CSV table of C-alpha atoms in Angstrom, one decimal:
chain,number,residue,atom,x,y,z
E,935,MET,CA,-67.1,-122.7,-4.1
E,936,VAL,CA,-70.3,-121.6,-3.1
E,937,LYS,CA,-71.6,-118.9,-5.8
E,938,SER,CA,-74.2,-116.0,-4.9
E,939,GLU,CA,-77.4,-116.2,-6.5
E,940,ARG,CA,-76.5,-112.8,-8.0
E,941,LEU,CA,-74.8,-112.9,-11.4
E,942,GLN,CA,-71.2,-113.8,-11.2
E,943,SER,CA,-70.6,-111.5,-14.2
E,944,ASP,CA,-72.0,-108.6,-12.3
E,945,LYS,CA,-69.2,-105.8,-11.8
E,946,VAL,CA,-68.0,-104.5,-8.4
E,947,GLY,CA,-65.0,-102.7,-7.3
E,948,SER,CA,-62.5,-102.8,-4.5
E,949,SER,CA,-63.1,-100.1,-1.6
E,950,GLU,CA,-60.3,-98.0,-0.4
E,951,ALA,CA,-60.4,-100.2,2.8
E,952,GLY,CA,-60.7,-103.3,1.0
E,953,LYS,CA,-57.7,-102.5,-1.2
E,954,ARG,CA,-55.8,-102.0,2.2
E,955,LYS,CA,-57.2,-105.0,3.6
E,956,LEU,CA,-56.2,-107.3,0.5
E,957,ARG,CA,-52.5,-106.0,0.6
E,958,GLN,CA,-52.3,-107.2,3.9
E,959,ALA,CA,-53.9,-110.4,3.5
E,960,ILE,CA,-51.5,-111.1,0.3
E,961,LYS,CA,-48.5,-110.2,2.8
E,962,ASP,CA,-49.8,-112.5,5.5
E,963,ALA,CA,-50.3,-115.3,3.2
E,964,GLY,CA,-46.8,-115.0,1.9
E,965,LEU,CA,-47.9,-114.8,-1.8
E,966,THR,CA,-46.8,-112.7,-4.8
E,967,GLN,CA,-49.1,-111.1,-7.1
E,968,GLU,CA,-48.1,-113.7,-9.8
E,969,LYS,CA,-48.6,-116.6,-7.4
E,970,LEU,CA,-52.0,-115.1,-6.3
E,971,ALA,CA,-53.3,-114.7,-9.6
E,972,LYS,CA,-52.5,-118.5,-10.5
E,973,GLU,CA,-54.2,-119.7,-7.3
E,974,ALA,CA,-57.1,-117.5,-7.8
E,975,ASN,CA,-57.4,-118.5,-11.7
E,976,VAL,CA,-57.4,-114.8,-12.6
E,977,SER,CA,-55.0,-112.5,-14.5
E,978,VAL,CA,-52.3,-110.6,-12.8
E,979,ASP,CA,-54.0,-107.0,-13.8
E,980,THR,CA,-57.0,-108.4,-12.0
E,981,VAL,CA,-55.2,-108.5,-8.9
E,982,LYS,CA,-53.6,-105.2,-9.7
E,983,ARG,CA,-57.0,-103.6,-10.3
E,984,LEU,CA,-58.2,-104.9,-7.0
E,985,LEU,CA,-55.1,-103.6,-5.2
E,986,GLY,CA,-55.9,-100.2,-7.1
E,987,THR,CA,-52.2,-100.2,-8.8
E,988,LYS,CA,-54.1,-100.6,-12.0
E,989,ASP,CA,-56.9,-98.5,-13.5
E,990,CYS,CA,-60.4,-100.2,-13.2
E,991,PRO,CA,-63.1,-97.8,-14.5
E,992,ASN,CA,-65.7,-100.7,-15.3
E,993,GLY,CA,-65.1,-102.9,-12.0
E,994,LEU,CA,-64.5,-106.6,-12.0
E,995,GLU,CA,-66.6,-109.6,-12.3
E,996,ARG,CA,-67.9,-110.9,-8.9
E,997,TRP,CA,-66.4,-114.5,-9.5
E,998,ALA,CA,-62.9,-112.9,-9.7
E,999,VAL,CA,-63.2,-111.2,-6.4
E,1000,GLU,CA,-64.6,-114.4,-4.8
E,1001,ASN,CA,-61.5,-116.3,-6.2
E,1002,VAL,CA,-59.0,-113.6,-5.2
E,1003,ALA,CA,-60.7,-113.6,-1.7
E,1004,GLU,CA,-60.9,-117.2,-1.1
E,1005,ALA,CA,-57.2,-117.8,-2.3
E,1006,VAL,CA,-56.0,-115.3,0.5
E,1007,GLY,CA,-58.4,-116.4,3.3
E,1008,ILE,CA,-60.8,-113.3,3.8
E,1009,ALA,CA,-64.3,-112.6,2.5
E,1010,PRO,CA,-65.4,-110.7,-0.8
E,1011,THR,CA,-67.0,-108.2,1.6
E,1012,ASP,CA,-63.5,-107.4,3.0
E,1013,ILE,CA,-62.5,-106.3,-0.6
E,1014,VAL,CA,-65.7,-104.8,-1.8
E,1015,ASP,CA,-67.9,-102.6,0.2
E,1016,PRO,CA,-70.7,-104.5,1.3
E,1017,LYS,CA,-73.4,-102.3,0.0
E,1018,ASP,CA,-71.9,-102.8,-3.5
E,1019,TRP,CA,-71.5,-106.3,-3.2
E,1020,TYR,CA,-75.2,-107.1,-2.0
E,1021,GLY,CA,-76.4,-104.7,-4.3
E,1022,LEU,CA,-78.0,-102.6,-1.5
E,1023,PRO,CA,-79.1,-99.1,-2.3
E,1024,GLU,CA,-79.1,-97.9,1.4
E,1025,LEU,CA,-79.7,-99.0,5.1
E,1026,PRO,CA,-83.0,-100.2,6.0
E,1027,GLU,CA,-85.4,-97.2,5.7
E,1028,GLU,CA,-87.1,-97.8,9.0
E,1029,PHE,CA,-83.7,-97.6,10.8
E,1030,ALA,CA,-81.8,-95.3,8.7
E,1031,ALA,CA,-82.4,-92.3,10.7
E,1032,LEU,CA,-81.7,-93.8,14.0
E,1033,ILE,CA,-78.4,-95.2,12.6
E,1034,LYS,CA,-77.4,-92.0,11.4
E,1035,ASP,CA,-78.1,-90.1,14.6
E,1036,LYS,CA,-76.3,-92.9,16.7
E,1037,ILE,CA,-73.3,-92.8,14.8
E,1038,GLU,CA,-72.8,-89.0,14.3
E,1039,THR,CA,-70.2,-88.6,17.1
E,1040,PHE,CA,-69.4,-92.4,17.9
E,1041,CYS,CA,-66.5,-92.6,20.0
E,1042,GLY,CA,-64.2,-95.8,20.6
E,1043,ARG,CA,-65.7,-99.0,21.6
E,1044,GLN,CA,-63.1,-100.7,19.6
E,1045,PHE,CA,-62.3,-103.4,22.4
E,1046,ILE,CA,-66.2,-104.5,21.6
E,1047,PHE,CA,-65.5,-105.0,18.1
E,1048,LYS,CA,-62.4,-106.5,18.4
E,1049,GLU,CA,-63.9,-109.0,20.8
E,1050,PHE,CA,-66.4,-109.9,18.4
E,1051,GLU,CA,-64.1,-110.4,15.6
E,1052,GLU,CA,-62.4,-112.7,17.5
E,1053,PHE,CA,-65.5,-114.7,18.4
E,1054,CYS,CA,-66.4,-115.0,14.9
E,1055,GLN,CA,-62.9,-116.0,13.9
E,1056,GLU,CA,-62.8,-118.7,16.7
E,1057,ASN,CA,-66.3,-120.4,16.4
E,1058,PRO,CA,-68.2,-121.7,13.2
E,1059,CYS,CA,-71.4,-119.6,14.5
E,1060,GLY,CA,-73.0,-118.4,17.5
E,1061,TYR,CA,-74.5,-115.6,19.6
E,1062,PHE,CA,-72.3,-112.5,20.8
E,1063,ILE,CA,-74.1,-110.5,23.4
E,1064,VAL,CA,-73.1,-107.0,24.5
E,1065,VAL,CA,-74.6,-106.3,27.9
E,1066,GLY,CA,-74.8,-103.1,29.4
E,1067,ASP,CA,-76.9,-100.5,31.6
E,1068,ALA,CA,-79.1,-97.9,30.1
E,1069,GLY,CA,-77.1,-95.2,28.3
E,1070,THR,CA,-73.8,-97.1,27.9
E,1071,GLY,CA,-74.0,-97.0,24.0
E,1072,LYS,CA,-75.3,-100.4,23.2
E,1073,THR,CA,-77.4,-98.9,20.4
E,1074,ALA,CA,-74.7,-96.8,19.1
E,1075,ILE,CA,-72.4,-100.0,19.0
E,1076,ALA,CA,-74.9,-101.9,17.2
E,1077,ALA,CA,-75.5,-98.9,14.7
E,1078,LYS,CA,-72.0,-98.5,14.1
E,1079,TYR,CA,-71.6,-102.0,13.1
E,1080,VAL,CA,-74.5,-102.0,10.9
E,1081,SER,CA,-73.2,-98.9,9.0
E,1082,GLU,CA,-69.8,-100.0,8.5
E,1083,HIS,CA,-70.8,-103.8,7.3
E,1084,TYR,CA,-74.4,-103.2,6.1
E,1085,ALA,CA,-75.5,-106.1,8.0
E,1086,PRO,CA,-79.2,-107.1,8.5
E,1087,CYS,CA,-80.6,-105.5,11.4
E,1088,TYR,CA,-83.4,-104.6,13.7
E,1089,PHE,CA,-83.7,-102.2,16.6
E,1090,ASN,CA,-86.3,-102.9,19.0
E,1091,ILE,CA,-87.8,-99.4,20.2
E,1092,LEU,CA,-90.3,-99.5,23.0
E,1093,ALA,CA,-91.2,-96.0,23.0
E,1094,GLU,CA,-92.3,-96.6,19.4
E,1095,GLY,CA,-93.9,-99.8,19.7
E,1096,ARG,CA,-91.5,-101.7,17.4
E,1097,ASN,CA,-90.5,-104.2,19.6
E,1098,ARG,CA,-92.7,-107.4,18.7
E,1099,PRO,CA,-91.6,-110.8,17.3
E,1100,GLU,CA,-93.6,-110.4,14.1
E,1101,LEU,CA,-92.1,-106.9,13.3
E,1102,PHE,CA,-88.9,-108.4,13.7
E,1103,LEU,CA,-89.4,-111.2,11.4
E,1104,LYS,CA,-91.0,-109.3,8.8
E,1105,SER,CA,-88.1,-106.9,8.7
E,1106,ILE,CA,-85.4,-109.6,8.8
E,1107,ARG,CA,-87.2,-111.6,6.2
E,1108,GLN,CA,-87.4,-108.5,3.6
E,1109,GLN,CA,-83.4,-107.7,4.4
E,1110,LEU,CA,-82.3,-111.3,3.9
E,1111,SER,CA,-84.6,-111.6,0.6
E,1112,ASP,CA,-83.1,-108.4,-0.8
E,1113,ARG,CA,-79.6,-109.4,0.0
E,1114,PHE,CA,-79.6,-112.9,-1.3
E,1115,SER,CA,-82.7,-113.2,-3.6
E,1116,LEU,CA,-84.4,-115.8,-1.6
E,1117,ALA,CA,-87.2,-118.0,-2.8
E,1118,ASP,CA,-90.5,-118.0,-0.9
E,1119,ALA,CA,-88.9,-115.8,1.9
E,1120,GLN,CA,-92.1,-114.6,3.1
E,1121,GLN,CA,-93.5,-117.7,3.9
E,1122,ALA,CA,-90.3,-119.1,5.9
E,1123,ASP,CA,-89.6,-119.0,9.6
E,1124,LEU,CA,-86.4,-117.5,10.8
E,1125,PRO,CA,-84.5,-120.8,10.8
E,1126,GLY,CA,-85.6,-121.6,7.4
E,1127,LEU,CA,-84.4,-117.8,6.4
E,1128,LEU,CA,-81.1,-118.4,7.9
E,1129,ALA,CA,-80.5,-121.7,6.3
E,1130,GLN,CA,-81.5,-120.6,2.9
E,1131,ALA,CA,-78.9,-117.4,3.3
E,1132,SER,CA,-76.1,-119.5,4.7
E,1133,ARG,CA,-76.1,-121.6,1.6
E,1134,GLN,CA,-75.6,-118.3,-0.5
E,1135,LEU,CA,-72.4,-117.3,1.3
E,1136,SER,CA,-69.1,-117.4,-0.5
E,1137,ALA,CA,-66.2,-118.9,0.8
E,1138,ASN,CA,-64.8,-117.2,4.1
E,1139,GLU,CA,-68.2,-115.0,4.1
E,1140,SER,CA,-70.2,-114.9,7.1
E,1141,LEU,CA,-73.7,-113.6,7.8
E,1142,VAL,CA,-73.9,-111.2,10.8
E,1143,ILE,CA,-77.4,-110.1,12.0
E,1144,VAL,CA,-77.5,-107.3,14.5
E,1145,VAL,CA,-80.5,-107.1,17.2
E,1146,ASP,CA,-80.5,-104.3,19.3
E,1147,ALA,CA,-82.1,-104.0,22.9
E,1148,LEU,CA,-83.7,-107.5,23.5
E,1149,ASP,CA,-84.7,-105.9,26.9
E,1150,GLU,CA,-87.3,-104.0,25.3
E,1151,VAL,CA,-89.0,-106.7,23.5
E,1152,ASN,CA,-92.8,-107.2,23.9
E,1153,GLN,CA,-93.6,-110.7,23.8
E,1154,GLU,CA,-95.6,-113.5,25.9
E,1155,PRO,CA,-93.6,-115.6,28.2
E,1156,GLY,CA,-92.2,-118.9,27.3
E,1157,ASP,CA,-90.2,-119.0,23.9
E,1158,ASN,CA,-86.8,-117.3,23.4
E,1159,LEU,CA,-87.0,-113.5,23.0
E,1160,LEU,CA,-87.9,-112.9,19.1
E,1161,TYR,CA,-88.0,-116.8,18.8
E,1162,LEU,CA,-84.5,-116.7,18.2
E,1163,PRO,CA,-83.3,-120.2,17.1
E,1164,THR,CA,-81.5,-122.7,19.7
E,1165,THR,CA,-79.3,-123.5,16.7
E,1166,LEU,CA,-77.6,-121.4,13.7
E,1167,PRO,CA,-76.2,-122.6,10.5
E,1168,GLU,CA,-72.3,-122.4,9.9
E,1169,ARG,CA,-71.1,-118.9,9.4
E,1170,VAL,CA,-74.2,-117.3,10.7
E,1171,TYR,CA,-73.7,-115.0,13.8
E,1172,PHE,CA,-76.0,-112.8,15.8
E,1173,LEU,CA,-74.5,-109.8,17.6
E,1174,LEU,CA,-77.1,-108.8,20.4
E,1175,THR,CA,-77.3,-106.2,22.8
E,1176,ARG,CA,-79.4,-106.1,26.1
E,1177,ARG,CA,-79.4,-104.8,29.6
E,1178,PRO,CA,-78.4,-106.8,32.6
E,1179,TYR,CA,-80.8,-109.3,33.5
E,1180,ASN,CA,-81.8,-112.0,35.8
E,1181,LEU,CA,-82.3,-115.6,35.0
E,1182,GLU,CA,-86.0,-115.4,34.7
E,1183,LYS,CA,-85.6,-112.7,32.0
E,1184,LYS,CA,-82.9,-114.3,30.0
E,1185,ARG,CA,-85.2,-116.1,27.8
E,1186,LEU,CA,-82.3,-117.3,25.3
E,1187,THR,CA,-82.1,-121.2,25.5
E,1188,VAL,CA,-79.6,-122.4,22.8
E,1189,SER,CA,-78.3,-125.7,22.0
E,1190,PRO,CA,-75.3,-126.9,24.4
E,1191,SER,CA,-73.0,-127.1,21.4
E,1192,LEU,CA,-74.0,-123.5,20.1
E,1193,PRO,CA,-71.4,-120.9,21.0
E,1194,VAL,CA,-72.4,-117.9,23.2
E,1195,LYS,CA,-70.6,-115.1,24.7
E,1196,GLU,CA,-71.5,-112.2,26.7
E,1197,LEU,CA,-69.3,-109.1,27.0
E,1198,ASP,CA,-70.5,-106.9,30.0
E,1199,VAL,CA,-69.3,-103.5,29.2
E,1200,ALA,CA,-69.4,-102.6,33.0
E,1201,ALA,CA,-66.8,-105.4,33.6
E,1202,ARG,CA,-63.8,-104.6,35.5
E,1203,GLU,CA,-61.5,-105.5,32.4
E,1204,TYR,CA,-63.2,-103.0,30.2
E,1205,PHE,CA,-63.6,-100.2,32.7
E,1206,GLU,CA,-60.4,-98.2,31.5
E,1207,PHE,CA,-61.4,-98.6,27.9
E,1208,SER,CA,-64.8,-97.3,28.5
E,1209,ARG,CA,-63.3,-94.5,30.4
E,1210,ALA,CA,-61.0,-93.5,27.7
E,1211,ASP,CA,-64.3,-93.7,25.2
E,1212,VAL,CA,-66.1,-91.3,27.4
E,1213,LYS,CA,-63.2,-88.9,27.8
E,1214,ALA,CA,-63.0,-88.9,24.0
E,1215,TYR,CA,-66.8,-87.7,23.7
E,1216,ILE,CA,-66.5,-85.0,26.1
E,1217,ASN,CA,-63.3,-83.9,24.2
E,1218,LEU,CA,-65.4,-83.4,21.2
E,1219,TRP,CA,-67.1,-80.8,22.8
E,1220,LEU,CA,-63.7,-79.1,23.7
E,1221,ASN,CA,-62.3,-79.6,20.5
E,1222,PRO,CA,-63.2,-76.6,18.4
E,1223,ALA,CA,-63.0,-78.6,15.1
E,1224,ALA,CA,-65.4,-81.5,16.1
E,1225,ASP,CA,-68.9,-81.9,15.2
E,1226,LEU,CA,-71.6,-82.1,17.7
E,1227,PRO,CA,-74.5,-84.4,18.1
E,1228,SER,CA,-76.9,-81.5,19.5
E,1229,ALA,CA,-76.0,-78.9,17.0
E,1230,LYS,CA,-77.7,-78.9,13.5
E,1231,ASP,CA,-75.2,-76.4,12.0
E,1232,SER,CA,-71.6,-75.4,12.3
E,1233,LYS,CA,-72.6,-72.0,13.7
E,1234,ASN,CA,-74.8,-73.7,16.7
E,1235,ALA,CA,-71.9,-76.1,17.2
E,1236,LYS,CA,-69.5,-73.1,17.6
E,1237,ASN,CA,-71.8,-71.3,19.9
E,1238,ALA,CA,-72.4,-74.4,22.2
E,1239,LYS,CA,-68.7,-74.9,22.5
E,1240,ASN,CA,-67.9,-71.4,23.3
E,1241,ALA,CA,-70.4,-71.5,25.8
E,1242,LEU,CA,-69.1,-74.5,27.5
E,1243,LYS,CA,-65.6,-72.9,27.1
E,1244,ARG,CA,-67.1,-70.0,29.1
E,1245,TRP,CA,-68.5,-72.1,31.8
E,1246,ILE,CA,-65.2,-73.9,32.4
E,1247,GLU,CA,-63.2,-70.6,32.1
E,1248,GLN,CA,-65.3,-68.9,34.8
E,1249,ARG,CA,-64.7,-71.6,37.4
E,1250,GLN,CA,-60.7,-71.7,36.5
E,1251,ILE,CA,-61.0,-75.5,35.4
E,1252,ALA,CA,-58.5,-76.8,33.1
E,1253,SER,CA,-59.9,-78.6,30.3
E,1254,GLU,CA,-58.3,-82.0,31.1
E,1255,GLU,CA,-59.7,-81.6,34.7
E,1256,PHE,CA,-63.0,-80.9,33.3
E,1257,ALA,CA,-62.9,-84.0,31.0
E,1258,GLU,CA,-61.7,-86.3,34.1
E,1259,GLN,CA,-64.3,-85.0,36.6
E,1260,VAL,CA,-67.4,-85.1,34.0
E,1261,ALA,CA,-66.4,-88.8,33.1
E,1262,GLN,CA,-66.4,-89.6,36.7
E,1263,LYS,CA,-69.9,-88.2,37.1
E,1264,SER,CA,-70.8,-89.8,33.9
E,1265,GLU,CA,-70.2,-93.2,35.5
E,1266,ASN,CA,-69.0,-94.0,32.1
E,1267,ASN,CA,-72.6,-93.2,30.6
E,1268,PHE,CA,-73.0,-91.5,27.2
E,1269,MET,CA,-76.6,-90.8,27.7
E,1270,TYR,CA,-75.7,-88.7,30.8
E,1271,LEU,CA,-73.1,-86.8,28.5
E,1272,ARG,CA,-75.6,-86.3,25.7
E,1273,TYR,CA,-78.0,-84.5,28.3
E,1274,VAL,CA,-75.5,-82.9,30.7
E,1275,LEU,CA,-72.9,-81.3,28.4
E,1276,PRO,CA,-75.7,-79.3,26.3
E,1277,ALA,CA,-77.3,-78.3,29.4
E,1278,ILE,CA,-74.1,-76.9,30.7
E,1279,ALA,CA,-73.8,-75.0,27.3
E,1280,ARG,CA,-77.4,-73.7,27.6
E,1281,GLY,CA,-76.6,-72.0,31.0
E,1282,PHE,CA,-78.9,-74.4,32.8
E,1283,TYR,CA,-76.1,-75.1,35.4
E,1284,ASP,CA,-74.6,-71.6,35.5
E,1285,ASP,CA,-75.3,-71.4,39.3
E,1286,LEU,CA,-73.5,-74.7,40.0
E,1287,THR,CA,-69.9,-75.7,40.4
E,1288,LEU,CA,-68.4,-78.8,38.6
E,1289,LYS,CA,-68.8,-80.8,41.9
E,1290,GLN,CA,-72.3,-79.7,42.1
E,1291,LEU,CA,-73.3,-81.5,38.6
E,1292,PRO,CA,-75.4,-84.7,39.1
E,1293,ASP,CA,-73.8,-87.7,39.7
E,1294,GLY,CA,-74.9,-90.6,37.0
E,1295,LEU,CA,-78.0,-90.8,34.8
E,1296,GLN,CA,-80.7,-91.3,37.1
E,1297,GLU,CA,-79.4,-88.5,39.4
E,1298,TYR,CA,-79.4,-86.3,36.3
E,1299,TYR,CA,-83.1,-87.0,35.3
E,1300,GLN,CA,-84.2,-86.2,39.0
E,1301,THR,CA,-82.1,-83.1,39.1
E,1302,HIS,CA,-83.5,-81.8,35.9
E,1303,TRP,CA,-87.2,-82.6,36.9
E,1304,THR,CA,-86.4,-80.8,40.1
E,1305,ARG,CA,-84.8,-77.8,38.6
E,1306,MET,CA,-87.6,-77.4,35.9
E,1307,GLY,CA,-90.2,-77.3,39.2
E,1308,MET,CA,-91.9,-80.1,37.8
E,1309,GLN,CA,-92.6,-81.7,41.4
E,1310,LYS,CA,-94.4,-78.4,42.2
E,1311,TYR,CA,-96.6,-78.6,38.8
E,1312,LYS,CA,-99.9,-78.0,41.0
E,1313,GLU,CA,-98.7,-74.6,41.8
E,1314,ASN,CA,-98.0,-73.4,38.2
E,1315,LYS,CA,-100.0,-74.0,35.0
E,1316,PRO,CA,-97.2,-73.9,32.4
E,1317,THR,CA,-95.5,-76.7,34.3
E,1318,GLU,CA,-98.5,-78.6,34.9
E,1319,LEU,CA,-98.9,-78.7,31.1
E,1320,MET,CA,-95.2,-79.8,30.9
E,1321,VAL,CA,-96.2,-82.8,33.5
E,1322,LEU,CA,-99.3,-83.6,31.2
E,1323,VAL,CA,-97.5,-83.8,28.1
E,1324,LEU,CA,-94.8,-86.0,29.2
E,1325,PHE,CA,-97.3,-88.2,30.9
E,1326,THR,CA,-99.1,-88.5,27.7
E,1327,PHE,CA,-96.2,-89.8,25.9
E,1328,VAL,CA,-95.7,-92.4,28.7
E,1329,GLU,CA,-99.5,-93.8,28.6
E,1330,ILE,CA,-99.9,-93.8,24.9
E,1331,GLY,CA,-96.5,-95.5,24.3
E,1332,THR,CA,-96.1,-94.9,20.7
E,1333,PRO,CA,-95.2,-91.8,18.5
E,1334,ILE,CA,-97.9,-89.3,18.6
E,1335,THR,CA,-98.7,-86.0,16.7
E,1336,LYS,CA,-98.8,-82.6,18.1
E,1337,GLU,CA,-102.5,-82.5,17.4
E,1338,ILE,CA,-103.1,-85.7,19.7
E,1339,ILE,CA,-100.8,-83.8,22.4
E,1340,THR,CA,-102.8,-80.8,22.1
E,1341,GLY,CA,-106.2,-82.8,22.2
E,1342,VAL,CA,-105.2,-84.6,25.3
E,1343,ALA,CA,-103.6,-81.7,27.1
E,1344,ARG,CA,-106.6,-79.4,26.3
E,1345,ALA,CA,-104.3,-76.6,25.7
E,1346,GLU,CA,-103.5,-74.1,22.8
E,1347,GLU,CA,-101.2,-75.6,20.2
E,1348,SER,CA,-98.6,-72.9,20.6
E,1349,GLN,CA,-98.5,-73.8,24.3
E,1350,VAL,CA,-97.8,-77.3,23.3
E,1351,GLU,CA,-95.1,-76.3,20.8
E,1352,GLU,CA,-93.3,-74.4,23.8
E,1353,VAL,CA,-93.4,-77.6,25.7
E,1354,LEU,CA,-91.8,-79.8,23.0
E,1355,ALA,CA,-89.2,-77.1,22.4
E,1356,GLN,CA,-88.3,-77.1,26.3
E,1357,TRP,CA,-87.8,-80.8,26.3
E,1358,VAL,CA,-86.6,-81.1,22.8
E,1359,GLU,CA,-83.3,-83.2,23.7
E,1360,TYR,CA,-85.7,-85.8,25.5
E,1361,LEU,CA,-87.9,-86.2,22.5
E,1362,LYS,CA,-87.3,-87.8,19.2
E,1363,GLU,CA,-89.1,-86.5,16.0
E,1364,GLN,CA,-90.1,-88.8,12.9
E,1365,HIS,CA,-92.3,-88.7,9.9
E,1366,ILE,CA,-94.9,-91.3,9.9
E,1367,GLU,CA,-97.3,-91.4,7.0
E,1368,GLU,CA,-96.3,-87.9,6.1
E,1369,GLU,CA,-97.1,-86.6,9.7
E,1370,LEU,CA,-94.7,-85.2,12.0
E,1371,CYS,CA,-94.9,-87.6,15.4
E,1372,TYR,CA,-93.2,-87.6,18.7
E,1373,SER,CA,-91.9,-90.0,21.0
E,1374,ILE,CA,-89.5,-90.2,24.2
E,1375,TYR,CA,-85.8,-90.4,22.9
E,1376,HIS,CA,-84.5,-92.9,25.2
E,1377,ALA,CA,-86.0,-95.9,27.1
E,1378,SER,CA,-84.1,-94.8,30.6
E,1379,PHE,CA,-86.2,-91.6,30.5
E,1380,LEU,CA,-89.4,-93.3,29.8
E,1381,GLU,CA,-88.6,-95.7,32.7
E,1382,PHE,CA,-87.8,-92.6,34.8
E,1383,LEU,CA,-91.4,-91.1,33.9
E,1384,LYS,CA,-93.3,-94.5,34.5
E,1385,ALA,CA,-91.9,-94.6,38.0
E,1386,LYS,CA,-93.8,-91.3,38.7
E,1387,ARG,CA,-96.9,-93.6,38.5
E,1388,GLU,CA,-96.0,-95.0,41.8
E,1389,LEU,CA,-95.7,-91.6,43.6
E,1390,LYS,CA,-98.5,-90.6,45.5
E,1391,PRO,CA,-98.3,-86.9,44.4
E,1392,THR,CA,-98.3,-87.8,40.8
E,1393,ARG,CA,-100.6,-91.0,40.8
E,1394,SER,CA,-103.8,-89.0,40.4
E,1395,LEU,CA,-102.3,-87.0,37.3
E,1396,PHE,CA,-101.5,-90.3,35.5
E,1397,ARG,CA,-105.3,-91.2,36.2
E,1398,GLU,CA,-106.3,-87.9,34.8
E,1399,VAL,CA,-104.0,-88.3,31.7
E,1400,ASN,CA,-105.8,-91.7,31.0
E,1401,GLU,CA,-109.2,-90.2,31.4
E,1402,ARG,CA,-108.1,-87.5,29.0
E,1403,ILE,CA,-106.8,-90.0,26.3
E,1404,VAL,CA,-109.9,-92.0,26.4
E,1405,ALA,CA,-112.2,-89.0,26.0
E,1406,TYR,CA,-109.9,-87.8,23.2
E,1407,LEU,CA,-110.2,-91.2,21.5
E,1408,GLU,CA,-114.0,-91.4,21.9
E,1409,LYS,CA,-114.4,-87.7,20.5
E,1410,ALA,CA,-112.2,-88.7,17.3
E,1411,ILE,CA,-114.1,-92.0,16.6
E,1412,ASP,CA,-117.4,-89.9,16.8
E,1413,LEU,CA,-115.9,-87.5,14.1
E,1414,PHE,CA,-115.6,-90.3,11.9
């Protein structure tokens, strides 16, 4: 039996979910508690403590958990919370806020997790790739898996410049080193790290590494994206997400013997599953007791739901019909719902009927752009400032402070604050080196803005923004 380098005498305890899973595993194996204790070389009391039928205030030694898990054909992390098993204090700090945001109102997607679980059961190792358009919940799927399994992870984020192979490798090195106490991890390449980690796995235990948004990776042409290995050690799996791609952009070549499976969330066989998940998300807004992703406290949540309820009632629409129609308009896109439902609650669509709401994410972006008067920015100074600010995010391409935005836009701080408030749902706030920084929340909106570069009316403004950025940076350098 392979032992972890962590002390086998370390004490751990079973989680509530682990107790249920162990109980089922014992039943499936056709064992009694007495027979299990004998096969695992532990006492009956140890089995009872793991099942929760006997008090266990001080925990149990890791070797005992490994023996019991092996005897019934499950992993130790099926019994003990992965965070406790690996001694991890929390999720990776660089992604903790993102994961929390994405799982706040996570709905469904069980068909994806089931397919991945079956893939792992049927194959000794491999790549499992979730493919979907922007806004279909790929990052939320990755975040949900990481939050439940404490899997090593990396989230490529184009808008923040966190999408380079060296950043990925640095992060994964640290996470695997923390988890398995690997020797010389800082000098190892990815295949070497995975080989070391795989040797630390207990019986029936596997290592899953989650990597989100391969399509956002910034890397020179040629090799696999993020230099992902062409072969993997046994019991090592990658759960990857990416947008649909052509052969030229695939950039994931593996050994013919390495199992690879792609799950396209837009495939016909998954349509009804996705539609049900989308409607479940909409029903969070219609359910008075559910939390909302856009409301920071219960009072705001209640107000938003009441506003949405009034909008529906004023149009004499049944809640079921509203959920059905909006689900259709969303085209099973969660990002569409994240924007449209709060906009309805804020009164942005008070002059529209249900049928007049935009269809799909890209039409939503264009409708919002038009209704905000952005295409007529030359006729209105406040609107011109909005366009300048948004285009500044596009051209700088990394999180920036309010001071930088104000300097580039050549506006008063209060004016910039008003713009940021008006576009708050499109922006992401984060603290970097104790400074509050802003970036575009979702890559799909960033791409929508980038497309404006090609339009004749806004092409000159992009040039002006670039000139202002250069002038601001030159001035900042002179000050130092």
